[in-house]
Short mmCIF file of C-alpha atoms in Angstrom, two decimals:
data_model
loop_
_atom_site.label_atom_id
_atom_site.label_comp_id
_atom_site.label_asym_id
_atom_site.label_seq_id
_atom_site.Cartn_x
_atom_site.Cartn_y
_atom_site.Cartn_z
CA UNK A 1292 -66.91 68.87 29.64
CA UNK A 1293 -69.69 68.28 27.10
CA UNK A 1294 -67.24 68.79 24.24
CA UNK A 1295 -64.63 66.44 25.72
CA UNK A 1296 -67.14 63.68 26.42
CA UNK A 1297 -68.65 63.94 22.96
CA UNK A 1298 -65.37 64.27 21.04
CA UNK A 1299 -63.24 61.74 22.87
CA UNK A 1300 -65.57 59.73 25.10
CA UNK A 1301 -68.41 58.64 22.80
CA UNK A 1302 -70.87 60.14 25.28
CA UNK A 1303 -73.86 62.38 24.56
CA UNK A 1304 -74.92 64.46 27.59
CA UNK A 1305 -78.29 65.40 26.10
CA UNK A 1306 -79.17 61.84 25.12
CA UNK A 1307 -78.14 60.67 28.59
CA UNK A 1308 -80.29 63.35 30.24
CA UNK A 1309 -77.39 65.24 31.87
CA UNK A 1310 -77.42 68.49 29.92
CA UNK A 1311 -78.62 70.48 32.95
CA UNK A 1312 -76.92 68.44 35.68
CA UNK A 1313 -74.22 69.58 38.06
CA UNK A 1314 -70.76 67.99 37.95
CA UNK A 1315 -71.75 65.12 40.27
CA UNK A 1316 -72.95 63.06 37.31
CA UNK A 1317 -69.31 62.71 36.23
CA UNK A 1318 -68.80 60.19 39.03
CA UNK A 1319 -70.89 57.66 37.11
CA UNK A 1320 -69.87 58.45 33.52
CA UNK A 1321 -68.12 55.40 32.00
CA UNK A 1322 -64.73 55.99 30.40
CA UNK A 1323 -65.09 55.06 26.76
CA UNK A 1324 -63.32 55.80 23.51
CA UNK A 1325 -60.10 57.77 23.58
CA UNK A 1326 -60.69 59.01 27.14
CA UNK A 1327 -59.40 55.65 28.37
CA UNK A 1328 -55.96 56.47 26.94
CA UNK A 1329 -55.92 60.20 27.72
CA UNK A 1330 -52.66 61.28 29.42
CA UNK A 1331 -52.46 65.08 29.07
CA UNK A 1332 -54.17 68.31 28.14
CA UNK A 1333 -51.94 71.10 26.84
CA UNK A 1334 -52.82 74.80 26.90
CA UNK A 1335 -50.20 77.12 25.36
CA UNK A 1336 -50.88 80.83 24.89
CA UNK A 1337 -51.74 81.63 21.27
CA UNK A 1338 -52.09 78.00 20.20
CA UNK A 1339 -54.93 75.52 19.91
CA UNK A 1340 -55.47 73.44 23.05
CA UNK A 1341 -54.47 69.80 22.58
CA UNK A 1342 -55.25 66.42 24.11
CA UNK A 1343 -52.54 63.75 24.19
CA UNK A 1344 -53.16 59.99 24.24
CA UNK A 1345 -50.98 56.93 24.77
CA UNK A 1346 -52.31 53.59 23.60
CA UNK A 1347 -51.87 50.25 25.35
CA UNK A 1348 -49.26 49.36 22.73
CA UNK A 1349 -47.26 52.50 23.52
CA UNK A 1350 -48.43 54.40 20.43
CA UNK A 1351 -48.92 58.14 20.90
CA UNK A 1352 -51.48 60.48 19.43
CA UNK A 1353 -52.53 64.09 19.88
CA UNK A 1354 -55.60 65.97 18.74
CA UNK A 1355 -57.03 69.46 19.10
CA UNK A 1356 -59.56 69.63 21.93
CA UNK A 1357 -61.86 71.71 19.72
CA UNK A 1358 -62.30 70.03 16.35
CA UNK A 1359 -61.42 72.69 13.74
CA UNK A 1360 -63.13 70.66 11.00
CA UNK A 1361 -66.49 70.19 12.71
CA UNK A 1362 -69.04 72.41 10.91
CA UNK A 1363 -71.49 72.05 13.82
CA UNK A 1364 -69.19 74.18 15.98
CA UNK A 1365 -69.47 77.98 15.47
CA UNK A 1366 -66.48 79.36 13.50
CA UNK A 1367 -65.35 81.66 16.32
CA UNK A 1368 -65.08 78.65 18.65
CA UNK A 1369 -63.73 76.32 15.99
CA UNK A 1370 -60.80 78.68 15.40
CA UNK A 1371 -60.18 79.43 19.07
CA UNK A 1372 -56.63 79.78 20.39
CA UNK A 1373 -55.70 79.78 24.06
CA UNK A 1374 -55.94 83.30 25.53
CA UNK A 1375 -54.73 84.93 28.72
CA UNK A 1376 -58.29 84.71 30.04
CA UNK A 1377 -58.27 80.96 29.44
CA UNK A 1378 -55.04 80.60 31.41
CA UNK A 1379 -56.54 82.50 34.34
CA UNK A 1380 -58.48 79.30 35.05
CA UNK A 1381 -55.14 77.79 36.11
CA UNK A 1382 -53.46 80.88 37.55
CA UNK A 1383 -55.15 80.72 40.97
CA UNK A 1384 -55.74 83.48 43.49
CA UNK A 1385 -53.83 84.69 46.53
CA UNK A 1386 -56.63 83.63 48.90
CA UNK A 1387 -57.12 80.12 47.50
CA UNK A 1388 -54.65 77.83 49.23
CA UNK A 1389 -55.33 74.86 46.96
CA UNK A 1390 -54.31 76.75 43.80
CA UNK A 1391 -52.55 79.91 44.86
CA UNK A 1392 -51.30 82.54 42.47
CA UNK A 1393 -47.72 81.96 41.35
CA UNK A 1394 -47.70 78.18 41.94
CA UNK A 1395 -45.84 77.70 38.65
CA UNK A 1396 -42.72 79.24 40.23
CA UNK A 1397 -42.67 76.73 43.10
CA UNK A 1398 -42.19 73.00 43.72
CA UNK A 1399 -40.63 72.22 40.38
CA UNK A 1400 -43.28 74.24 38.48
CA UNK A 1401 -45.89 71.64 39.46
CA UNK A 1402 -49.15 71.74 41.37
CA UNK A 1403 -51.37 68.82 42.27
CA UNK A 1404 -55.13 69.14 41.85
CA UNK A 1405 -56.61 68.54 45.34
CA UNK A 1406 -58.61 65.34 45.98
CA UNK A 1407 -57.39 63.84 42.69
CA UNK A 1408 -54.27 62.21 41.30
CA UNK A 1409 -54.05 64.77 38.48
CA UNK A 1410 -51.25 67.32 38.19
CA UNK A 1411 -50.71 70.77 36.71
CA UNK A 1412 -47.38 71.81 35.20
CA UNK A 1413 -46.88 75.50 34.48
CA UNK A 1414 -44.87 77.30 31.80
CA UNK A 1415 -43.57 80.70 32.87
CA UNK A 1416 -43.16 83.65 30.50
CA UNK A 1417 -40.25 86.06 30.38
CA UNK A 1418 -41.94 88.34 32.91
CA UNK A 1419 -42.96 85.47 35.21
CA UNK A 1420 -46.56 85.25 34.05
CA UNK A 1421 -48.29 81.95 33.29
CA UNK A 1422 -48.18 81.36 29.52
CA UNK A 1423 -48.94 77.65 29.43
CA UNK A 1424 -50.35 74.80 31.46
CA UNK A 1425 -50.21 71.03 31.05
CA UNK A 1426 -52.75 68.88 32.89
CA UNK A 1427 -51.36 65.38 33.51
CA UNK A 1428 -54.03 62.73 34.10
CA UNK A 1429 -53.28 60.55 37.13
CA UNK A 1430 -54.78 57.06 37.40
CA UNK A 1431 -54.92 54.14 39.75
CA UNK A 1432 -55.06 50.68 38.16
CA UNK A 1433 -55.44 47.89 40.69
CA UNK A 1434 -54.35 44.33 40.14
CA UNK A 1435 -52.26 44.48 36.99
CA UNK A 1436 -48.89 45.19 38.64
CA UNK A 1437 -48.95 42.14 40.91
CA UNK A 1438 -47.13 40.31 38.12
CA UNK A 1439 -44.34 42.89 38.49
CA UNK A 1440 -43.96 42.14 42.19
CA UNK A 1441 -43.12 38.43 42.56
CA UNK A 1442 -42.69 36.86 45.98
CA UNK A 1443 -38.88 37.06 46.00
CA UNK A 1444 -39.03 40.78 45.20
CA UNK A 1445 -41.63 41.38 47.92
CA UNK A 1446 -39.35 39.77 50.50
CA UNK A 1447 -36.19 41.44 49.25
CA UNK A 1448 -34.28 43.75 51.58
CA UNK A 1449 -32.49 45.43 48.68
CA UNK A 1450 -33.39 48.77 47.12
CA UNK A 1451 -35.42 48.72 43.90
CA UNK A 1452 -35.12 51.46 41.26
CA UNK A 1453 -38.03 51.97 38.86
CA UNK A 1454 -36.92 53.54 35.57
CA UNK A 1455 -38.97 54.49 32.52
CA UNK A 1456 -39.75 57.32 30.09
CA UNK A 1457 -42.39 59.98 30.84
CA UNK A 1458 -45.99 58.71 30.78
CA UNK A 1459 -44.88 55.08 31.01
CA UNK A 1460 -46.75 54.49 34.30
CA UNK A 1461 -43.98 54.68 36.92
CA UNK A 1462 -46.07 56.61 39.44
CA UNK A 1463 -49.07 54.35 38.85
CA UNK A 1464 -46.89 51.33 39.61
CA UNK A 1465 -45.51 52.97 42.77
CA UNK A 1466 -49.05 53.52 44.07
CA UNK A 1467 -49.88 49.87 43.53
CA UNK A 1468 -46.62 48.72 45.13
CA UNK A 1469 -47.40 50.81 48.21
CA UNK A 1470 -50.96 49.44 48.40
CA UNK A 1471 -49.96 45.81 47.93
CA UNK A 1472 -47.11 45.88 50.41
CA UNK A 1473 -49.09 47.70 53.12
CA UNK A 1474 -52.53 46.09 52.73
CA UNK A 1475 -51.69 42.54 51.68
CA UNK A 1476 -48.29 41.98 53.28
CA UNK A 1477 -49.12 43.78 56.55
CA UNK A 1478 -45.85 45.65 56.60
CA UNK A 1479 -45.23 49.27 57.53
CA UNK A 1480 -44.96 51.21 54.27
CA UNK A 1481 -44.11 54.91 54.23
CA UNK A 1482 -44.53 56.97 51.05
CA UNK A 1483 -42.39 60.11 50.93
CA UNK A 1484 -44.21 62.08 48.24
CA UNK A 1485 -41.84 64.63 46.71
CA UNK A 1486 -44.39 66.49 44.58
CA UNK A 1487 -47.66 64.98 45.88
CA UNK A 1488 -48.07 62.96 42.69
CA UNK A 1489 -48.25 59.54 44.33
CA UNK A 1490 -51.10 60.25 46.76
CA UNK A 1491 -52.50 63.62 45.66
CA UNK A 1492 -52.27 67.24 46.75
CA UNK A 1493 -54.68 67.20 49.69
CA UNK A 1494 -53.94 66.80 53.38
CA UNK A 1495 -55.51 63.34 53.23
CA UNK A 1496 -53.78 60.71 51.07
CA UNK A 1497 -55.65 59.31 48.10
CA UNK A 1498 -57.03 55.80 48.77
CA UNK A 1499 -55.02 54.53 45.78
CA UNK A 1500 -52.01 53.90 48.06
CA UNK A 1501 -54.02 51.65 50.37
CA UNK A 1502 -55.79 51.97 53.68
CA UNK A 1503 -52.79 51.51 55.97
CA UNK A 1504 -49.92 53.16 54.10
CA UNK A 1505 -48.23 56.05 55.92
CA UNK A 1506 -47.95 59.11 53.73
CA UNK A 1507 -45.48 61.98 54.10
CA UNK A 1508 -45.95 64.89 51.65
CA UNK A 1509 -42.80 66.95 51.05
CA UNK A 1510 -43.16 70.71 51.34
CA UNK A 1511 -40.49 71.44 48.70
CA UNK A 1512 -38.82 68.94 46.33
CA UNK A 1513 -35.43 70.24 47.45
CA UNK A 1514 -36.18 68.91 50.95
CA UNK A 1515 -36.91 65.34 49.90
CA UNK A 1516 -33.73 63.98 51.51
CA UNK A 1517 -34.63 65.54 54.88
CA UNK A 1518 -38.15 64.07 54.78
CA UNK A 1519 -36.79 60.64 53.88
CA UNK A 1520 -34.43 60.78 56.83
CA UNK A 1521 -37.29 61.90 59.10
CA UNK A 1522 -39.44 59.01 57.85
CA UNK A 1523 -36.71 56.46 58.60
CA UNK A 1524 -35.99 57.90 62.05
CA UNK A 1525 -39.57 58.50 63.21
CA UNK A 1526 -42.04 56.32 61.29
CA UNK A 1527 -40.40 52.86 61.52
CA UNK A 1528 -40.81 51.89 57.86
CA UNK A 1529 -40.20 48.37 56.65
CA UNK A 1530 -40.54 49.67 53.11
CA UNK A 1531 -39.92 53.27 52.03
CA UNK A 1532 -41.38 54.48 48.74
#
Protein backbone atom coordinates (compact mmCIF):
# COMPACT_ATOMS: atom_id res chain seq x y z
CA UNK A 1 0.00 0.00 0.00
CA UNK A 2 2.82 2.41 0.88
CA UNK A 3 4.50 1.71 -2.45
CA UNK A 4 1.30 2.21 -4.46
CA UNK A 5 0.41 5.46 -2.72
CA UNK A 6 3.91 6.85 -3.14
CA UNK A 7 4.45 5.69 -6.73
CA UNK A 8 1.04 6.45 -8.22
CA UNK A 9 -0.83 8.55 -5.67
CA UNK A 10 1.60 11.34 -4.74
CA UNK A 11 1.12 10.41 -1.08
CA UNK A 12 3.79 9.96 1.60
CA UNK A 13 2.61 7.79 4.52
CA UNK A 14 5.47 8.84 6.79
CA UNK A 15 5.01 12.55 6.14
CA UNK A 16 1.27 12.15 6.73
CA UNK A 17 1.89 10.30 10.01
CA UNK A 18 0.34 6.99 8.90
CA UNK A 19 3.40 4.74 8.75
CA UNK A 20 2.23 2.70 11.76
CA UNK A 21 -1.52 2.97 11.21
CA UNK A 22 -3.95 0.17 10.45
CA UNK A 23 -5.81 0.09 7.13
CA UNK A 24 -8.63 2.34 8.40
CA UNK A 25 -6.69 5.45 7.39
CA UNK A 26 -7.27 4.49 3.75
CA UNK A 27 -10.88 5.66 4.10
CA UNK A 28 -9.67 9.26 4.24
CA UNK A 29 -6.75 9.15 1.80
CA UNK A 30 -7.49 11.44 -1.18
CA UNK A 31 -7.14 9.93 -4.64
CA UNK A 32 -4.44 11.90 -6.40
CA UNK A 33 -2.09 11.41 -9.31
CA UNK A 34 -2.44 8.32 -11.45
CA UNK A 35 -4.59 6.52 -8.87
CA UNK A 36 -7.56 8.51 -10.16
CA UNK A 37 -7.27 6.74 -13.52
CA UNK A 38 -6.26 3.29 -12.23
CA UNK A 39 -8.34 0.50 -13.81
CA UNK A 40 -6.45 -2.76 -13.21
CA UNK A 41 -3.63 -4.54 -11.45
CA UNK A 42 -2.13 -7.53 -13.25
CA UNK A 43 -0.21 -10.36 -11.56
CA UNK A 44 1.13 -13.05 -13.93
CA UNK A 45 3.42 -15.82 -12.68
CA UNK A 46 7.05 -15.13 -13.57
CA UNK A 47 6.44 -11.56 -14.73
CA UNK A 48 6.59 -8.14 -13.14
CA UNK A 49 3.30 -6.98 -11.64
CA UNK A 50 1.70 -4.15 -13.61
CA UNK A 51 -0.77 -1.34 -13.04
CA UNK A 52 -3.01 -0.22 -15.92
CA UNK A 53 -4.49 3.26 -16.32
CA UNK A 54 -7.08 4.82 -18.62
CA UNK A 55 -7.13 8.58 -18.94
CA UNK A 56 -10.21 10.79 -19.26
CA UNK A 57 -9.39 11.16 -22.96
CA UNK A 58 -9.37 7.38 -23.44
CA UNK A 59 -5.57 7.11 -23.54
CA UNK A 60 -4.12 3.98 -21.97
CA UNK A 61 -0.94 3.46 -20.00
CA UNK A 62 0.67 0.68 -17.99
CA UNK A 63 3.55 0.70 -15.56
CA UNK A 64 5.32 -1.80 -13.33
CA UNK A 65 4.00 -1.65 -9.77
CA UNK A 66 7.56 -1.84 -8.44
CA UNK A 67 9.73 0.73 -10.19
CA UNK A 68 12.73 -1.21 -11.56
CA UNK A 69 14.70 2.03 -12.02
CA UNK A 70 14.30 3.40 -8.50
CA UNK A 71 17.69 3.08 -6.74
CA UNK A 72 16.03 3.63 -3.34
CA UNK A 73 14.38 0.21 -3.63
CA UNK A 74 16.58 -2.80 -2.70
CA UNK A 75 17.73 -4.72 -5.83
CA UNK A 76 16.03 -7.96 -4.77
CA UNK A 77 12.69 -6.14 -4.58
CA UNK A 78 13.35 -3.97 -7.61
CA UNK A 79 13.82 -7.09 -9.75
CA UNK A 80 10.92 -9.02 -8.24
CA UNK A 81 8.71 -11.20 -10.43
CA UNK A 82 5.37 -12.62 -9.36
CA UNK A 83 5.82 -15.96 -7.55
CA UNK A 84 3.49 -18.77 -6.54
CA UNK A 85 3.60 -17.42 -2.99
CA UNK A 86 2.41 -14.04 -4.24
CA UNK A 87 -0.53 -15.65 -6.02
CA UNK A 88 -1.54 -17.46 -2.83
CA UNK A 89 -2.85 -14.08 -1.67
CA UNK A 90 -5.59 -14.50 -4.28
CA UNK A 91 -6.01 -18.29 -4.18
CA UNK A 92 -8.26 -18.37 -1.11
CA UNK A 93 -8.89 -21.20 1.34
CA UNK A 94 -11.53 -23.89 1.58
CA UNK A 95 -12.94 -22.44 4.82
CA UNK A 96 -13.18 -18.83 3.65
CA UNK A 97 -16.50 -18.39 1.89
CA UNK A 98 -15.72 -14.92 0.58
CA UNK A 99 -12.66 -16.11 -1.38
CA UNK A 100 -12.76 -19.87 -1.51
CA UNK A 101 -10.08 -21.99 -3.09
CA UNK A 102 -10.72 -22.72 -6.77
CA UNK A 103 -12.89 -19.65 -7.43
CA UNK A 104 -11.08 -19.10 -10.74
CA UNK A 105 -12.82 -22.21 -12.14
CA UNK A 106 -16.31 -20.87 -11.38
CA UNK A 107 -18.65 -18.03 -12.40
CA UNK A 108 -16.82 -17.10 -15.56
CA UNK A 109 -13.41 -17.18 -13.81
CA UNK A 110 -14.42 -14.10 -11.81
CA UNK A 111 -14.76 -13.32 -8.12
CA UNK A 112 -15.99 -10.12 -6.56
CA UNK A 113 -14.15 -8.66 -3.58
CA UNK A 114 -16.74 -8.48 -0.75
CA UNK A 115 -17.96 -5.06 0.43
CA UNK A 116 -16.38 -3.38 -2.61
CA UNK A 117 -17.09 -2.92 -6.30
CA UNK A 118 -13.72 -4.43 -7.25
CA UNK A 119 -13.36 -7.74 -9.08
CA UNK A 120 -10.81 -10.52 -9.41
CA UNK A 121 -10.31 -12.42 -12.66
CA UNK A 122 -8.26 -15.61 -12.51
CA UNK A 123 -5.99 -17.27 -15.07
CA UNK A 124 -5.82 -21.05 -14.77
CA UNK A 125 -2.72 -23.10 -15.56
CA UNK A 126 -2.60 -26.39 -17.43
CA UNK A 127 -3.05 -28.33 -14.19
CA UNK A 128 -5.85 -26.07 -12.91
CA UNK A 129 -3.69 -24.01 -10.56
CA UNK A 130 -3.91 -20.23 -10.34
CA UNK A 131 -1.12 -18.72 -12.46
CA UNK A 132 -2.42 -15.17 -12.81
CA UNK A 133 -4.85 -12.68 -11.33
CA UNK A 134 -6.23 -9.39 -12.59
CA UNK A 135 -7.78 -6.96 -10.11
CA UNK A 136 -10.35 -4.72 -11.82
CA UNK A 137 -11.05 -1.47 -9.97
CA UNK A 138 -14.76 -0.75 -9.62
CA UNK A 139 -16.00 2.82 -9.11
CA UNK A 140 -19.17 4.74 -8.55
CA UNK A 141 -19.36 8.21 -10.09
CA UNK A 142 -22.53 10.07 -9.21
CA UNK A 143 -24.06 12.81 -11.28
CA UNK A 144 -22.17 12.67 -14.55
CA UNK A 145 -24.43 10.16 -16.34
CA UNK A 146 -27.62 12.18 -15.92
CA UNK A 147 -26.80 13.75 -19.27
CA UNK A 148 -26.97 10.24 -20.75
CA UNK A 149 -30.47 9.69 -19.40
CA UNK A 150 -32.73 12.42 -20.84
CA UNK A 151 -36.38 12.64 -19.88
CA UNK A 152 -37.69 10.83 -22.97
CA UNK A 153 -35.33 7.92 -22.32
CA UNK A 154 -36.35 7.76 -18.65
CA UNK A 155 -40.00 7.45 -19.65
CA UNK A 156 -39.37 5.01 -22.48
CA UNK A 157 -40.95 1.56 -22.32
CA UNK A 158 -38.47 0.15 -24.84
CA UNK A 159 -35.38 -1.90 -24.03
CA UNK A 160 -32.03 -0.09 -23.99
CA UNK A 161 -28.76 -1.85 -24.86
CA UNK A 162 -25.52 -0.37 -23.53
CA UNK A 163 -22.52 -1.29 -25.70
CA UNK A 164 -18.86 -0.38 -25.30
CA UNK A 165 -15.32 -1.80 -25.17
CA UNK A 166 -13.81 -3.17 -21.93
CA UNK A 167 -13.02 -0.52 -19.30
CA UNK A 168 -15.22 2.07 -21.01
CA UNK A 169 -17.51 2.45 -17.96
CA UNK A 170 -20.57 0.38 -18.89
CA UNK A 171 -21.02 -1.09 -15.42
CA UNK A 172 -20.45 2.31 -13.80
CA UNK A 173 -23.21 3.76 -15.97
CA UNK A 174 -25.57 0.88 -15.13
CA UNK A 175 -25.11 1.56 -11.40
CA UNK A 176 -25.99 5.20 -11.89
CA UNK A 177 -28.99 4.35 -14.08
CA UNK A 178 -30.30 2.03 -11.37
CA UNK A 179 -29.78 4.68 -8.67
CA UNK A 180 -31.37 7.50 -10.64
CA UNK A 181 -34.41 5.53 -11.74
CA UNK A 182 -35.10 4.06 -8.29
CA UNK A 183 -34.26 7.03 -6.04
CA UNK A 184 -35.27 10.01 -8.15
CA UNK A 185 -38.07 8.60 -10.29
CA UNK A 186 -39.64 6.49 -7.53
CA UNK A 187 -40.04 3.47 -9.75
CA UNK A 188 -39.41 -0.17 -8.88
CA UNK A 189 -35.98 -1.04 -10.26
CA UNK A 190 -34.60 -4.57 -10.06
CA UNK A 191 -30.93 -5.29 -10.79
CA UNK A 192 -30.21 -8.87 -11.84
CA UNK A 193 -26.47 -9.04 -11.18
CA UNK A 194 -24.94 -11.82 -13.28
CA UNK A 195 -21.44 -11.74 -11.77
CA UNK A 196 -22.00 -9.40 -8.79
CA UNK A 197 -20.13 -6.60 -10.55
CA UNK A 198 -22.93 -4.04 -10.43
CA UNK A 199 -23.58 -4.11 -6.67
CA UNK A 200 -20.68 -6.10 -5.23
CA UNK A 201 -20.04 -9.62 -3.97
CA UNK A 202 -21.60 -9.36 -0.51
CA UNK A 203 -25.07 -10.36 0.63
CA UNK A 204 -25.91 -6.68 1.00
CA UNK A 205 -25.94 -4.56 -2.18
CA UNK A 206 -23.45 -1.73 -2.47
CA UNK A 207 -25.06 1.70 -1.87
CA UNK A 208 -23.91 2.76 -5.35
CA UNK A 209 -27.14 1.39 -6.86
CA UNK A 210 -29.31 3.53 -4.60
CA UNK A 211 -31.24 3.10 -1.39
CA UNK A 212 -34.40 1.57 -2.84
CA UNK A 213 -33.17 -0.56 -5.75
CA UNK A 214 -34.00 -4.27 -5.51
CA UNK A 215 -30.93 -6.41 -6.08
CA UNK A 216 -30.86 -10.04 -7.23
CA UNK A 217 -27.39 -11.66 -7.34
CA UNK A 218 -27.12 -14.61 -9.73
CA UNK A 219 -25.55 -17.77 -8.34
CA UNK A 220 -24.03 -18.81 -11.70
CA UNK A 221 -23.81 -16.70 -14.89
CA UNK A 222 -25.37 -19.59 -16.82
CA UNK A 223 -28.55 -19.10 -14.77
CA UNK A 224 -29.03 -15.42 -15.59
CA UNK A 225 -32.10 -16.06 -17.76
CA UNK A 226 -33.84 -17.95 -14.93
CA UNK A 227 -33.14 -15.16 -12.43
CA UNK A 228 -34.42 -12.54 -14.87
CA UNK A 229 -37.63 -14.49 -15.31
CA UNK A 230 -37.95 -14.86 -11.53
CA UNK A 231 -37.44 -11.11 -11.09
CA UNK A 232 -40.17 -10.29 -13.62
CA UNK A 233 -42.62 -12.80 -12.12
CA UNK A 234 -42.01 -12.10 -8.42
CA UNK A 235 -40.51 -8.64 -7.89
CA UNK A 236 -42.83 -6.43 -9.99
CA UNK A 237 -40.12 -4.40 -11.73
CA UNK A 238 -40.91 -1.30 -13.72
CA UNK A 239 -37.31 -1.29 -14.88
CA UNK A 240 -35.05 -4.35 -15.05
CA UNK A 241 -31.28 -3.85 -15.18
